[in-house]
Amino acid sequence: MILHKDIKTIDQYIDLFPSEIQIILLKIKDCIQETAPQSTEAIRYSIPTFRLNGNMAYFAAYKNYIGFYPSPSAINKFSKELKPYKTLKGTIQFPLNQPIPYDLIKKIVAFRVAEQTHKKMKKILIANRGEIAIRVMKTAQKMGIKTVAVFSTADRHAPHVKFADEAVCIGEPPSTQSYLKGDKIIEVAKKLQVDAIHPGYGFLSENAEFAELCEQNNLIFIGPRSKAIKIMGSKLAAKEAVKHYNIPMVPGIDEAITDITKAKSIAKEIGFPILIKASAGGGGKGMRIVEKERDLESQMNRAISEAMSAFGDGSVFIEKYVSSPRHIEIQIMADSHGNVLYFFERECSIQRRHQKVIEEAPSSILTSELRKKMGEAAVKVAKSCDYLGAGTVEFLLDAHHNFYFLEMNTRLQVEHPVSEIICHVDLVELQIRVAKGEALPMKQDDIKIHGHALELRVYAEDPFNDFLPSVGHLQRYKLPVGEGVRVDNGFEEGMDIPIYYDPMLSKLITFGKTREEAIQIMIKAIDEFQVEGVETTLPFGKFVFEHEAFKSGNFDTHFVKKYYSPKILKEQTETEAKIAALIAVKQYLEDLKLVRLPNQ
């Protein structure tokens, strides 16, 4: 028998109650721990409870009834939902035959967490480089928040270092010695009394261990909780999480597989062609399309080997290959008060090597009804992992406009500007506000589509040579300007392109009242974008935007395979150069005539 004064844990306390009460109390405990993973067990008035930021809250149990105490303010907030229960001094009392709904407990705990953790962010460290670091800093400065940049020795003179209020070198050029050193970044943050860390995209942005490290050091991680990152970081775990929400998924298996005989049996059942995918994959790595059974074994071995090499995890799974797909993703934002909103879709079907190059919003083929269905499905995906912050839910859309859940990216996407433009929002500002514990300031019905936006990722890659990286010195680097043009940039004229990182120089974004207007502004902006010293994807972008398949909206993820080759691009570029030369000669002759007129 446990004496009341000897009780040191919640489980010991729960053991004192009859089994029917224990079931309810254990469920309450699970709800609290799931919603407030940063809380710890504590003792108050001989009753075990939870502690968060030095405050007690959440758990209660008494001899004659069971209860739950979130705080008087939380009871006031949820007074309508709590009407069936007795409430007094921050305690909710409910009878055994009517236990409080566990979803409501989660909402109340989330409110209390926000209430206890809400604080002003006076200083943010951006654990990234290039254009995304500057993008985050601009919003932070607009909000009156000081910024700290971190940089490698290769980025010592980079624009993001100059743009920040403070900057600290964290290591040598390789990312493993600088931008991926989470412990070093935490050390800098604590030394400079930083309140929060924004990871940007790439590097540590989807690293659950880093998110946990921030939490352990009382630093706000401006992103989702580590649990959500873990779930959605594994395609298999993600499928398991969302399958209870009736979200369409591509036919296949929901478990890792390495047995060739079993794989052949499954492939025959769902029908060729099939797709082998790495569970921890991304960017096309560990992915193989298999058209025929005889190729299955060799392709599966390659996929496993590549997945192990790239991610340290060789688990793969099999699903039906969707031919002629469109890649559609939905931008979502979730707060700690139970609100999840979607900011419509982005079309990301133009890809090279399974990686996005061109994005647009909205998609040219979605009906308003389909858009709503996909948006609501994305919200369910976010709720399936108790999401917080900005995220993107990716879907495949087949030729018959059936959509299938693909994966969730637990970070701010590279292509977020097109969503910002058409929805008239600052997604980085919303990220910061929900990380502070604030509720989203709008409702779903408030979010409307305004016009059309396009984005071209300007990579230092050679489109005339299979998009190989183009390393060199930016001898000339002039950005386009004008109405309907936005450039999120991370470089300056005179800089060298480091070999250690992703070769993206900037993002060229254009927008107009219509898709056609946005395309015309984009083509003009590409012509005005001046880069000398390295090859870029600008010529490829112009090729795409001028192509009839893109202009008509009749394209899929096979656009590059169907229509593009370095030879075609070279021929088109040479033709344009000849036409430009002829126009220049004609203009010269006309100018010459004007000059001679006074002598006639």
Coordinates of N, CA and C in Angstrom, one line a residue, residues 436-535:
K436 N 5.5 31.9 -30.7 CA 5.4 32.6 -29.4 C 4.2 32.2 -28.6
G437 N 3.3 31.4 -29.2 CA 2.1 31.0 -28.5 C 0.8 31.7 -28.9
E438 N 0.9 32.6 -29.9 CA -0.3 33.4 -30.3 C -1.1 32.5 -31.2
A439 N -2.4 32.8 -31.2 CA -3.4 32.2 -32.1 C -3.3 32.8 -33.5
L440 N -3.6 32.0 -34.5 CA -3.6 32.6 -35.8 C -4.6 33.7 -35.9
P441 N -4.3 34.8 -36.5 CA -5.1 36.0 -36.5 C -6.3 36.0 -37.5
M442 N -6.4 34.9 -38.3 CA -7.5 34.9 -39.3 C -8.2 33.5 -39.3
K443 N -9.3 33.5 -39.9 CA -10.1 32.2 -40.1 C -9.9 31.7 -41.5
Q444 N -10.3 30.5 -41.8 CA -10.2 29.9 -43.2 C -10.9 30.8 -44.2
D445 N -12.1 31.2 -43.9 CA -12.9 32.0 -44.8 C -12.3 33.4 -45.1
D446 N -11.3 33.8 -44.3 CA -10.7 35.1 -44.6 C -9.6 35.0 -45.6
I447 N -9.2 33.8 -45.9 CA -8.0 33.6 -46.9 C -8.6 33.4 -48.3
K448 N -8.2 34.4 -49.2 CA -8.7 34.4 -50.5 C -7.5 34.3 -51.5
I449 N -7.8 33.9 -52.7 CA -6.7 34.0 -53.8 C -6.8 35.3 -54.5
H450 N -5.6 35.9 -54.6 CA -5.5 37.2 -55.3 C -4.5 37.1 -56.4
G451 N -4.9 36.9 -57.7 CA -4.0 36.9 -58.8 C -3.3 35.6 -58.9
H452 N -2.1 35.7 -59.5 CA -1.3 34.5 -59.8 C 0.2 34.8 -59.6
A453 N 1.0 33.9 -59.1 CA 2.4 34.1 -58.9 C 3.2 32.9 -59.4
L454 N 4.4 33.2 -59.9 CA 5.3 32.2 -60.4 C 6.7 32.3 -59.7
E455 N 7.4 31.2 -59.6 CA 8.8 31.3 -59.1 C 9.7 30.5 -59.9
L456 N 10.9 31.0 -60.1 CA 12.0 30.3 -60.8 C 13.2 30.3 -59.8
R457 N 13.6 29.1 -59.5 CA 14.8 29.0 -58.7 C 16.1 29.2 -59.6
V458 N 16.8 30.3 -59.2 CA 18.0 30.6 -60.0 C 19.2 29.9 -59.4
Y459 N 19.5 28.7 -60.0 CA 20.6 27.9 -59.5 C 21.9 28.2 -60.4
A460 N 23.0 28.1 -59.7 CA 24.3 28.2 -60.5 C 24.6 26.8 -61.0
E461 N 23.8 26.5 -62.0 CA 23.9 25.2 -62.7 C 23.9 25.4 -64.2
D462 N 24.5 24.5 -65.0 CA 24.6 24.7 -66.4 C 23.5 23.9 -67.1
P463 N 22.4 24.5 -67.6 CA 21.3 23.8 -68.2 C 21.7 23.2 -69.6
F464 N 22.9 23.7 -70.1 CA 23.4 23.2 -71.4 C 24.2 21.9 -71.2
N465 N 24.4 21.6 -69.9 CA 25.3 20.4 -69.6 C 24.7 19.6 -68.5
D466 N 23.4 19.2 -68.7 CA 22.7 18.4 -67.7 C 22.6 18.9 -66.3
F467 N 22.6 20.2 -66.2 CA 22.4 20.9 -64.9 C 23.5 20.7 -63.9
L468 N 24.7 20.5 -64.4 CA 25.9 20.3 -63.5 C 26.2 21.6 -62.8
P469 N 26.6 21.6 -61.6 CA 26.9 22.8 -60.8 C 28.0 23.7 -61.6
S470 N 27.7 25.0 -61.5 CA 28.6 25.9 -62.2 C 29.3 26.8 -61.1
V471 N 30.5 26.4 -60.8 CA 31.2 27.1 -59.8 C 32.1 28.2 -60.4
G472 N 32.1 29.4 -59.8 CA 32.9 30.5 -60.3 C 32.7 31.8 -59.6
H473 N 33.1 32.9 -60.3 CA 33.0 34.2 -59.7 C 31.9 35.0 -60.3
L474 N 31.1 35.7 -59.5 CA 30.0 36.5 -60.1 C 30.6 37.8 -60.6
Q475 N 31.0 37.8 -61.8 CA 31.6 39.0 -62.4 C 30.6 40.1 -62.6
R476 N 29.4 39.7 -62.9 CA 28.2 40.7 -63.0 C 27.0 40.0 -62.5
Y477 N 26.3 40.8 -61.7 CA 25.1 40.2 -61.0 C 24.1 41.3 -60.7
K478 N 23.2 41.5 -61.6 CA 22.2 42.6 -61.5 C 20.8 42.0 -61.5
L479 N 20.0 42.3 -60.5 CA 18.7 41.8 -60.4 C 17.7 42.6 -61.1
P480 N 16.6 42.0 -61.6 CA 15.5 42.7 -62.3 C 14.7 43.4 -61.2
V481 N 14.1 44.5 -61.6 CA 13.2 45.3 -60.7 C 12.0 45.7 -61.5
G482 N 10.9 46.0 -60.8 CA 9.7 46.5 -61.5 C 8.5 46.0 -60.9
E483 N 7.4 46.5 -61.4 CA 6.1 46.1 -60.8 C 5.8 44.6 -61.1
G484 N 5.4 43.9 -60.1 CA 5.1 42.4 -60.3 C 6.4 41.6 -60.2
V485 N 7.5 42.1 -59.7 CA 8.7 41.4 -59.6 C 9.2 41.4 -58.2
R486 N 9.6 40.2 -57.7 CA 10.2 40.1 -56.3 C 11.4 39.1 -56.5
V487 N 12.5 39.5 -55.9 CA 13.7 38.6 -55.9 C 14.1 38.4 -54.5
D488 N 14.1 37.1 -54.0 CA 14.6 36.7 -52.7 C 16.1 36.3 -53.0
N489 N 17.0 37.1 -52.6 CA 18.4 36.9 -53.1 C 19.4 36.7 -51.9
G490 N 20.4 36.0 -52.2 CA 21.4 35.7 -51.2 C 22.9 36.0 -51.6
F491 N 23.0 36.6 -52.8 CA 24.4 36.9 -53.3 C 24.6 38.3 -53.8
E492 N 25.8 38.7 -54.0 CA 26.2 40.0 -54.5 C 27.2 39.9 -55.7
E493 N 27.3 40.9 -56.5 CA 28.3 40.9 -57.5 C 29.7 40.9 -56.9
G494 N 30.6 40.1 -57.5 CA 31.9 40.0 -57.0 C 32.1 38.9 -56.0
M495 N 31.1 38.1 -55.7 CA 31.2 37.0 -54.8 C 31.6 35.7 -55.6
D496 N 32.2 34.8 -54.9 CA 32.4 33.5 -55.4 C 31.3 32.6 -55.0
I497 N 31.0 31.6 -55.8 CA 30.0 30.6 -55.5 C 30.6 29.4 -54.7
P498 N 30.3 29.2 -53.4 CA 30.9 28.2 -52.7 C 30.6 26.8 -53.2
I499 N 31.5 25.9 -53.2 CA 31.2 24.5 -53.7 C 30.6 23.6 -52.6
Y500 N 30.4 24.2 -51.4 CA 30.0 23.3 -50.3 C 28.5 23.2 -50.1
Y501 N 27.7 24.1 -50.7 CA 26.3 24.2 -50.4 C 25.4 24.1 -51.7
D502 N 24.1 24.1 -51.4 CA 23.2 24.1 -52.5 C 23.5 25.3 -53.4
P503 N 23.5 25.1 -54.7 CA 23.9 26.2 -55.6 C 22.9 27.3 -56.0
M504 N 21.8 27.4 -55.2 CA 20.8 28.4 -55.5 C 21.3 29.8 -55.1
L505 N 21.2 30.7 -56.1 CA 21.6 32.1 -55.9 C 20.5 32.9 -55.4
S506 N 19.3 32.7 -56.0 CA 18.2 33.5 -55.6 C 16.9 32.9 -56.1
K507 N 15.8 33.5 -55.8 CA 14.5 33.0 -56.3 C 13.8 34.2 -57.0
L508 N 13.5 34.0 -58.3 CA 12.9 35.1 -59.1 C 11.4 34.8 -59.0
I509 N 10.6 35.8 -58.5 CA 9.2 35.6 -58.3 C 8.5 36.7 -59.1
T510 N 7.5 36.4 -59.9 CA 6.6 37.4 -60.5 C 5.2 37.2 -60.2
F511 N 4.4 38.2 -60.3 CA 3.0 38.1 -60.1 C 2.2 39.1 -60.9
G512 N 0.9 38.6 -61.2 CA 0.0 39.5 -62.0 C -1.4 39.2 -61.6
K513 N -2.3 39.9 -62.2 CA -3.7 39.6 -62.0 C -4.2 38.3 -62.6
T514 N -3.5 37.9 -63.7 CA -3.8 36.6 -64.3 C -2.5 35.8 -64.5
R515 N -2.7 34.6 -64.8 CA -1.5 33.7 -65.1 C -0.7 34.2 -66.3
E516 N -1.4 34.6 -67.3 CA -0.8 35.1 -68.5 C 0.1 36.3 -68.2
E517 N -0.4 37.2 -67.4 CA 0.3 38.4 -67.1 C 1.6 38.1 -66.3
A518 N 1.4 37.1 -65.3 CA 2.6 36.7 -64.5 C 3.6 36.1 -65.4
I519 N 3.2 35.3 -66.4 CA 4.2 34.7 -67.3 C 5.0 35.7 -68.1
Q520 N 4.2 36.7 -68.6 CA 4.9 37.8 -69.4 C 5.9 38.6 -68.6
I521 N 5.5 38.9 -67.3 CA 6.4 39.6 -66.4 C 7.6 38.8 -66.1
M522 N 7.4 37.4 -66.0 CA 8.5 36.5 -65.7 C 9.5 36.5 -66.9
I523 N 9.1 36.4 -68.1 CA 9.9 36.3 -69.2 C 10.8 37.6 -69.4
K524 N 10.1 38.7 -69.1 CA 10.8 40.0 -69.2 C 11.8 40.1 -68.1
A525 N 11.5 39.6 -66.9 CA 12.4 39.7 -65.7 C 13.6 38.8 -66.0
I526 N 13.4 37.6 -66.6 CA 14.5 36.8 -66.9 C 15.5 37.5 -67.9
D527 N 14.9 38.1 -68.9 CA 15.8 38.9 -69.9 C 16.6 40.0 -69.2
E528 N 16.0 40.6 -68.1 CA 16.7 41.7 -67.4 C 17.6 41.2 -66.3
F529 N 17.6 39.9 -66.0 CA 18.4 39.4 -64.9 C 19.8 39.2 -65.5
Q530 N 20.8 39.9 -65.1 CA 22.2 39.8 -65.7 C 23.1 39.1 -64.8
V531 N 23.6 38.0 -65.3 CA 24.6 37.1 -64.5 C 25.7 36.8 -65.5
E532 N 27.0 37.1 -65.1 CA 28.2 36.7 -65.8 C 29.2 36.1 -64.9
G533 N 29.8 35.1 -65.3 CA 30.8 34.4 -64.5 C 30.5 33.0 -64.2
V534 N 29.2 32.7 -64.2 CA 28.7 31.3 -64.0 C 27.5 31.1 -64.8
E535 N 27.2 29.8 -65.1 CA 26.0 29.5 -65.8 C 24.8 29.4 -64.8

